[in-house]
PDB file of C-alpha atoms and ligand atoms in Angstrom:
ATOM      1  CA  UNK A   1       0.000   0.000   0.000  1.00  0.00           C
ATOM      2  CA  UNK A   2       1.206   3.513  -0.753  1.00  0.00           C
ATOM      3  CA  UNK A   3       2.629   5.491   2.140  1.00  0.00           C
ATOM      4  CA  UNK A   4       0.979   8.876   2.516  1.00  0.00           C
ATOM      5  CA  UNK A   5       1.995  12.074   4.260  1.00  0.00           C
ATOM      6  CA  UNK A   6       1.193  11.859   7.953  1.00  0.00           C
ATOM      7  CA  UNK A   7       1.413   8.045   8.039  1.00  0.00           C
ATOM      8  CA  UNK A   8       3.803   6.450  10.516  1.00  0.00           C
ATOM      9  CA  UNK A   9       6.814   5.181   8.557  1.00  0.00           C
ATOM     10  CA  UNK A  10       6.616   1.380   8.735  1.00  0.00           C
ATOM     11  CA  UNK A  11       9.239  -0.262  10.938  1.00  0.00           C
ATOM     12  CA  UNK A  12      11.423  -3.084   9.598  1.00  0.00           C
ATOM     13  CA  UNK A  13      14.570  -5.021  10.359  1.00  0.00           C
ATOM     14  CA  UNK A  14      17.181  -5.419   7.658  1.00  0.00           C
ATOM     15  CA  UNK A  15      20.833  -5.956   6.778  1.00  0.00           C
ATOM     16  CA  UNK A  16      22.848  -2.869   5.913  1.00  0.00           C
ATOM     17  CA  UNK A  17      26.444  -2.092   5.062  1.00  0.00           C
ATOM     18  CA  UNK A  18      26.828  -1.032   8.702  1.00  0.00           C
ATOM     19  CA  UNK A  19      25.273  -4.212  10.145  1.00  0.00           C
ATOM     20  CA  UNK A  20      21.704  -5.276  10.942  1.00  0.00           C
ATOM     21  CA  UNK A  21      19.259  -2.568  12.043  1.00  0.00           C
ATOM     22  CA  UNK A  22      15.714  -2.127  13.259  1.00  0.00           C
ATOM     23  CA  UNK A  23      14.655   1.030  11.473  1.00  0.00           C
ATOM     24  CA  UNK A  24      12.798   2.866  14.265  1.00  0.00           C
ATOM     25  CA  UNK A  25      15.493   1.989  16.805  1.00  0.00           C
ATOM     26  CA  UNK A  26      18.259   3.096  14.420  1.00  0.00           C
ATOM     27  CA  UNK A  27      16.447   6.348  13.687  1.00  0.00           C
ATOM     28  CA  UNK A  28      15.661   7.170  17.323  1.00  0.00           C
ATOM     29  CA  UNK A  29      14.207  10.651  17.714  1.00  0.00           C
ATOM     30  CA  UNK A  30      16.138  12.179  14.810  1.00  0.00           C
ATOM     31  CA  UNK A  31      14.730  13.148  11.461  1.00  0.00           C
ATOM     32  CA  UNK A  32      15.530  10.601   8.738  1.00  0.00           C
ATOM     33  CA  UNK A  33      15.791  10.406   4.966  1.00  0.00           C
ATOM     34  CA  UNK A  34      15.208   6.948   3.485  1.00  0.00           C
ATOM     35  CA  UNK A  35      15.980   6.887  -0.236  1.00  0.00           C
ATOM     36  CA  UNK A  36      16.034   4.066  -2.769  1.00  0.00           C
ATOM     37  CA  UNK A  37      18.236   3.257  -5.752  1.00  0.00           C
ATOM     38  CA  UNK A  38      17.215   0.995  -8.611  1.00  0.00           C
ATOM     39  CA  UNK A  39      20.367  -1.145  -8.619  1.00  0.00           C
ATOM     40  CA  UNK A  40      24.048  -1.305  -7.680  1.00  0.00           C
ATOM     41  CA  UNK A  41      26.712  -0.393 -10.267  1.00  0.00           C
ATOM     42  CA  UNK A  42      24.418   1.974 -12.161  1.00  0.00           C
ATOM     43  CA  UNK A  43      25.577   5.398 -13.308  1.00  0.00           C
ATOM     44  CA  UNK A  44      23.009   7.838 -11.930  1.00  0.00           C
ATOM     45  CA  UNK A  45      22.925   6.089  -8.545  1.00  0.00           C
ATOM     46  CA  UNK A  46      26.714   6.272  -8.335  1.00  0.00           C
ATOM     47  CA  UNK A  47      26.598  10.069  -8.673  1.00  0.00           C
ATOM     48  CA  UNK A  48      23.697  10.345  -6.205  1.00  0.00           C
ATOM     49  CA  UNK A  49      25.415   8.371  -3.448  1.00  0.00           C
ATOM     50  CA  UNK A  50      28.605  10.418  -3.796  1.00  0.00           C
ATOM     51  CA  UNK A  51      26.579  13.611  -3.565  1.00  0.00           C
ATOM     52  CA  UNK A  52      24.750  12.495  -0.418  1.00  0.00           C
ATOM     53  CA  UNK A  53      28.080  11.468   1.156  1.00  0.00           C
ATOM     54  CA  UNK A  54      29.439  14.960   0.406  1.00  0.00           C
ATOM     55  CA  UNK A  55      26.345  16.550   1.969  1.00  0.00           C
ATOM     56  CA  UNK A  56      26.414  14.422   5.160  1.00  0.00           C
ATOM     57  CA  UNK A  57      27.521  17.403   7.322  1.00  0.00           C
ATOM     58  CA  UNK A  58      24.512  19.387   6.016  1.00  0.00           C
ATOM     59  CA  UNK A  59      22.154  16.558   6.997  1.00  0.00           C
ATOM     60  CA  UNK A  60      23.826  16.261  10.411  1.00  0.00           C
ATOM     61  CA  UNK A  61      23.458  20.016  11.022  1.00  0.00           C
ATOM     62  CA  UNK A  62      19.716  19.476  10.633  1.00  0.00           C
ATOM     63  CA  UNK A  63      19.673  16.378  12.899  1.00  0.00           C
ATOM     64  CA  UNK A  64      18.818  14.152   9.912  1.00  0.00           C
ATOM     65  CA  UNK A  65      20.100  10.571   9.568  1.00  0.00           C
ATOM     66  CA  UNK A  66      20.333   9.307   5.995  1.00  0.00           C
ATOM     67  CA  UNK A  67      19.935   5.715   4.849  1.00  0.00           C
ATOM     68  CA  UNK A  68      19.983   4.391   1.279  1.00  0.00           C
ATOM     69  CA  UNK A  69      18.459   1.235  -0.163  1.00  0.00           C
ATOM     70  CA  UNK A  70      19.263  -0.881  -3.169  1.00  0.00           C
ATOM     71  CA  UNK A  71      17.927  -4.352  -3.851  1.00  0.00           C
ATOM     72  CA  UNK A  72      21.396  -5.933  -4.153  1.00  0.00           C
ATOM     73  CA  UNK A  73      23.399  -7.651  -1.392  1.00  0.00           C
ATOM     74  CA  UNK A  74      25.627  -6.126   1.298  1.00  0.00           C
ATOM     75  CA  UNK A  75      28.653  -7.669  -0.454  1.00  0.00           C
ATOM     76  CA  UNK A  76      27.679  -6.021  -3.729  1.00  0.00           C
ATOM     77  CA  UNK A  77      27.079  -2.667  -1.962  1.00  0.00           C
ATOM     78  CA  UNK A  78      30.576  -2.802  -0.437  1.00  0.00           C
ATOM     79  CA  UNK A  79      32.158  -3.447  -3.857  1.00  0.00           C
ATOM     80  CA  UNK A  80      30.138  -0.630  -5.407  1.00  0.00           C
ATOM     81  CA  UNK A  81      31.226   1.788  -2.656  1.00  0.00           C
ATOM     82  CA  UNK A  82      34.774   1.526  -4.014  1.00  0.00           C
ATOM     83  CA  UNK A  83      33.566   2.795  -7.394  1.00  0.00           C
ATOM     84  CA  UNK A  84      31.569   5.599  -5.766  1.00  0.00           C
ATOM     85  CA  UNK A  85      34.688   6.832  -3.947  1.00  0.00           C
ATOM     86  CA  UNK A  86      36.733   6.546  -7.162  1.00  0.00           C
ATOM     87  CA  UNK A  87      34.274   8.486  -9.272  1.00  0.00           C
ATOM     88  CA  UNK A  88      32.973  11.130  -6.878  1.00  0.00           C
ATOM     89  CA  UNK A  89      35.839  11.409  -4.388  1.00  0.00           C
ATOM     90  CA  UNK A  90      33.432  10.774  -1.519  1.00  0.00           C
ATOM     91  CA  UNK A  91      33.300   7.588   0.549  1.00  0.00           C
ATOM     92  CA  UNK A  92      29.764   6.457   1.368  1.00  0.00           C
ATOM     93  CA  UNK A  93      29.417   7.446   5.034  1.00  0.00           C
ATOM     94  CA  UNK A  94      25.885   6.257   5.822  1.00  0.00           C
ATOM     95  CA  UNK A  95      24.245   2.795   5.861  1.00  0.00           C
ATOM     96  CA  UNK A  96      22.959   1.230   2.665  1.00  0.00           C
ATOM     97  CA  UNK A  97      20.137  -1.290   3.062  1.00  0.00           C
ATOM     98  CA  UNK A  98      20.536  -4.582   1.187  1.00  0.00           C
ATOM     99  CA  UNK A  99      17.098  -5.706   0.080  1.00  0.00           C
ATOM    100  CA  UNK A 100      17.496  -8.745  -2.179  1.00  0.00           C
ATOM    101  CA  UNK A 101      14.146 -10.205  -1.052  1.00  0.00           C
ATOM    102  CA  UNK A 102      12.615  -6.731  -1.553  1.00  0.00           C
ATOM    103  CA  UNK A 103      10.774  -6.777   1.772  1.00  0.00           C
ATOM    104  CA  UNK A 104      11.609  -3.149   2.547  1.00  0.00           C
ATOM    105  CA  UNK A 105      11.033  -2.028  -1.068  1.00  0.00           C
ATOM    106  CA  UNK A 106       7.587  -3.631  -1.037  1.00  0.00           C
ATOM    107  CA  UNK A 107       6.726  -2.297   2.427  1.00  0.00           C
ATOM    108  CA  UNK A 108       7.469   1.241   1.193  1.00  0.00           C
ATOM    109  CA  UNK A 109       5.874   0.731  -2.262  1.00  0.00           C
ATOM    110  CA  UNK A 110       9.205   1.471  -3.962  1.00  0.00           C
ATOM    111  CA  UNK A 111       8.606  -0.992  -6.804  1.00  0.00           C
ATOM    112  CA  UNK A 112       6.306   0.402  -9.465  1.00  0.00           C
ATOM    113  CA  UNK A 113       5.646  -2.566 -11.764  1.00  0.00           C
ATOM    114  CA  UNK A 114       4.797  -0.431 -14.791  1.00  0.00           C
ATOM    115  CA  UNK A 115       8.218   1.217 -14.522  1.00  0.00           C
ATOM    116  CA  UNK A 116      10.196  -1.963 -13.673  1.00  0.00           C
ATOM    117  CA  UNK A 117       9.110  -5.340 -12.336  1.00  0.00           C
ATOM    118  CA  UNK A 118      12.203  -5.814 -10.187  1.00  0.00           C
ATOM    119  CA  UNK A 119      14.117  -2.567  -9.600  1.00  0.00           C
ATOM    120  CA  UNK A 120      12.919   0.182  -7.287  1.00  0.00           C
ATOM    121  CA  UNK A 121      12.138   3.670  -8.500  1.00  0.00           C
ATOM    122  CA  UNK A 122      13.993   6.583  -6.872  1.00  0.00           C
ATOM    123  CA  UNK A 123      11.867   7.076  -3.758  1.00  0.00           C
ATOM    124  CA  UNK A 124      12.571   9.536  -0.961  1.00  0.00           C
ATOM    125  CA  UNK A 125      10.849   9.572   2.417  1.00  0.00           C
ATOM    126  CA  UNK A 126      11.541  12.359   4.907  1.00  0.00           C
ATOM    127  CA  UNK A 127      10.509  11.164   8.351  1.00  0.00           C
ATOM    128  CA  UNK A 128      10.089  13.357  11.448  1.00  0.00           C
ATOM    129  CA  UNK A 129      11.259  12.615  15.004  1.00  0.00           C
ATOM    130  CA  UNK A 130       7.811  11.151  15.827  1.00  0.00           C
ATOM    131  CA  UNK A 131       8.207   8.747  12.827  1.00  0.00           C
ATOM    132  CA  UNK A 132       5.508  10.513  10.777  1.00  0.00           C
ATOM    133  CA  UNK A 133       6.225  10.754   7.037  1.00  0.00           C
ATOM    134  CA  UNK A 134       6.514  14.445   6.175  1.00  0.00           C
ATOM    135  CA  UNK A 135       7.561  14.420   2.508  1.00  0.00           C
ATOM    136  CA  UNK A 136       7.784  11.889  -0.303  1.00  0.00           C
ATOM    137  CA  UNK A 137       9.385  12.139  -3.733  1.00  0.00           C
ATOM    138  CA  UNK A 138       9.315   9.660  -6.612  1.00  0.00           C
ATOM    139  CA  UNK A 139      11.705   9.963  -9.540  1.00  0.00           C
ATOM    140  CA  UNK A 140      12.258   7.523 -12.386  1.00  0.00           C
ATOM    141  CA  UNK A 141      15.547   5.631 -12.763  1.00  0.00           C
ATOM    142  CA  UNK A 142      16.776   7.954 -15.518  1.00  0.00           C
ATOM    143  CA  UNK A 143      16.454  11.207 -13.502  1.00  0.00           C
ATOM    144  CA  UNK A 144      18.917  11.875 -10.695  1.00  0.00           C
ATOM    145  CA  UNK A 145      17.583  13.744  -7.687  1.00  0.00           C
ATOM    146  CA  UNK A 146      18.565  17.247  -6.577  1.00  0.00           C
ATOM    147  CA  UNK A 147      19.815  16.905  -3.004  1.00  0.00           C
ATOM    148  CA  UNK A 148      20.077  20.664  -2.477  1.00  0.00           C
ATOM    149  CA  UNK A 149      16.313  20.725  -3.022  1.00  0.00           C
ATOM    150  CA  UNK A 150      15.941  17.966  -0.451  1.00  0.00           C
ATOM    151  CA  UNK A 151      17.872  20.033   2.117  1.00  0.00           C
ATOM    152  CA  UNK A 152      15.812  23.095   1.231  1.00  0.00           C
ATOM    153  CA  UNK A 153      12.607  21.105   1.756  1.00  0.00           C
ATOM    154  CA  UNK A 154      13.878  19.819   5.113  1.00  0.00           C
ATOM    155  CA  UNK A 155      14.559  23.426   6.170  1.00  0.00           C
ATOM    156  CA  UNK A 156      10.940  24.225   5.353  1.00  0.00           C
ATOM    157  CA  UNK A 157       9.598  21.109   7.123  1.00  0.00           C
ATOM    158  CA  UNK A 158      11.582  21.875  10.264  1.00  0.00           C
ATOM    159  CA  UNK A 159      10.597  25.547  10.291  1.00  0.00           C
ATOM    160  CA  UNK A 160       6.900  24.911   9.673  1.00  0.00           C
ATOM    161  CA  UNK A 161       6.878  22.208  12.379  1.00  0.00           C
ATOM    162  CA  UNK A 162       7.908  24.876  14.892  1.00  0.00           C
ATOM    163  CA  UNK A 163       6.066  28.013  13.753  1.00  0.00           C
ATOM    164  CA  UNK A 164       2.647  28.677  12.214  1.00  0.00           C
ATOM    165  CA  UNK A 165       4.133  29.636   8.863  1.00  0.00           C
ATOM    166  CA  UNK A 166       4.373  28.272   5.328  1.00  0.00           C
ATOM    167  CA  UNK A 167       7.201  28.799   2.847  1.00  0.00           C
ATOM    168  CA  UNK A 168       6.616  30.286  -0.603  1.00  0.00           C
ATOM    169  CA  UNK A 169       7.801  29.048  -3.996  1.00  0.00           C
ATOM    170  CA  UNK A 170      11.591  28.718  -4.228  1.00  0.00           C
ATOM    171  CA  UNK A 171      12.002  29.840  -0.603  1.00  0.00           C
ATOM    172  CA  UNK A 172      15.416  29.411   0.970  1.00  0.00           C
ATOM    173  CA  UNK A 173      16.422  29.479   4.629  1.00  0.00           C
ATOM    174  CA  UNK A 174      16.598  33.103   5.794  1.00  0.00           C
ATOM    175  CA  UNK A 175      13.996  34.478   3.386  1.00  0.00           C
ATOM    176  CA  UNK A 176      10.549  35.817   4.258  1.00  0.00           C
ATOM    177  CA  UNK A 177       7.797  33.316   5.013  1.00  0.00           C
ATOM    178  CA  UNK A 178       3.997  33.283   4.913  1.00  0.00           C
ATOM    179  CA  UNK A 179       1.803  33.560   8.000  1.00  0.00           C
ATOM    180  CA  UNK A 180      -0.353  30.414   8.168  1.00  0.00           C
ATOM    181  CA  UNK A 181      -3.973  30.810   7.112  1.00  0.00           C
ATOM    182  CA  UNK A 182      -5.282  29.619  10.498  1.00  0.00           C
ATOM    183  CA  UNK A 183      -3.654  32.559  12.318  1.00  0.00           C
ATOM    184  CA  UNK A 184      -5.942  35.586  12.689  1.00  0.00           C
ATOM    185  CA  UNK A 185      -4.591  39.091  11.978  1.00  0.00           C
ATOM    186  CA  UNK A 186      -4.828  39.845  15.688  1.00  0.00           C
ATOM    187  CA  UNK A 187      -2.791  36.754  16.629  1.00  0.00           C
ATOM    188  CA  UNK A 188      -0.317  37.375  13.819  1.00  0.00           C
ATOM    189  CA  UNK A 189       0.565  40.764  15.331  1.00  0.00           C
ATOM    190  CA  UNK A 190       1.377  39.080  18.646  1.00  0.00           C
ATOM    191  CA  UNK A 191       3.125  36.010  17.273  1.00  0.00           C
ATOM    192  CA  UNK A 192       5.229  37.744  14.636  1.00  0.00           C
ATOM    193  CA  UNK A 193       6.594  40.827  16.429  1.00  0.00           C
ATOM    194  CA  UNK A 194       8.687  41.800  13.386  1.00  0.00           C
ATOM    195  CA  UNK A 195       5.350  42.563  11.702  1.00  0.00           C
ATOM    196  CA  UNK A 196       3.871  41.339   8.446  1.00  0.00           C
ATOM    197  CA  UNK A 197       2.808  42.750   5.103  1.00  0.00           C
ATOM    198  CA  UNK A 198      -0.605  41.690   3.794  1.00  0.00           C
ATOM    199  CA  UNK A 199      -0.180  41.428   0.014  1.00  0.00           C
ATOM    200  CA  UNK A 200      -3.692  39.991  -0.029  1.00  0.00           C
ATOM    201  CA  UNK A 201      -5.872  39.217   3.008  1.00  0.00           C
ATOM    202  CA  UNK A 202      -4.808  35.555   2.606  1.00  0.00           C
ATOM    203  CA  UNK A 203      -1.138  36.248   1.771  1.00  0.00           C
ATOM    204  CA  UNK A 204       0.672  37.780   4.721  1.00  0.00           C
ATOM    205  CA  UNK A 205       4.463  37.869   4.541  1.00  0.00           C
ATOM    206  CA  UNK A 206       6.738  38.085   7.579  1.00  0.00           C
ATOM    207  CA  UNK A 207      10.488  37.774   8.180  1.00  0.00           C
ATOM    208  CA  UNK A 208      11.570  34.242   9.090  1.00  0.00           C
ATOM    209  CA  UNK A 209      10.775  34.105  12.831  1.00  0.00           C
ATOM    210  CA  UNK A 210      13.909  32.255  14.011  1.00  0.00           C
ATOM    211  CA  UNK A 211      16.447  34.499  12.242  1.00  0.00           C
TER     212      UNK A 211
HETATM  213  C1  LIG B 301      21.179   4.608 -13.132  1.00  0.00           C
HETATM  214  O1  LIG B 301      21.385   4.724 -11.935  1.00  0.00           O
HETATM  215  O2  LIG B 301      21.839   5.202 -13.956  1.00  0.00           O
HETATM  216  C2  LIG B 301      20.087   3.701 -13.638  1.00  0.00           C
HETATM  217  C3  LIG B 301      19.586   2.699 -12.836  1.00  0.00           C
HETATM  218  C4  LIG B 301      18.625   1.852 -13.325  1.00  0.00           C
HETATM  219  C5  LIG B 301      18.130   2.028 -14.592  1.00  0.00           C
HETATM  220  C6  LIG B 301      18.630   3.061 -15.394  1.00  0.00           C
HETATM  221  C7  LIG B 301      19.612   3.903 -14.912  1.00  0.00           C
END
């Protein structure tokens, strides 16, 4: 069954390149990004894993643990990691799930039979400290993901979890945000002491509250 926003991310036990894990226990009360790769030794995936390894400090700054998945074995993942370091200059520094029986891929609906009967699509799940799924992305095998966009989205998720705001198109950390629709004008004056500009009655813009 598809996993929807707000659902609790299903728990599972699995083998990874860093040993066996129980997902919820491994994640603890951090944020997490679980992302799938169609297959080991494939070109786009090789670039993606190097990029995520390079961005690990950015994920850590945001209290986000990252974990990849590919349907091949732990042994195969370890061999592939050598290539990833060779090509991208970055050693894979996070666990990679081995899912040869596809039990995690099926649990998370990562196999889309009309795209491929056996390989996963490029799924991303961003999971909050309470294990609720906050964001999902699905890309086809031929399109590599933009991990700067993933970090940008996490900035928005973390900000909007804390304040009654929303973030506009193309927003980046530090830019103005939108006062949530459920906040009255009277409350907005109290809760956003830097003030707000009402471009329309429903579009009230305020400086980012935690900056
Ligand atoms: C890739 O990572 O490049 C890839 C993986 C599976 C199918 C096609 C491309």
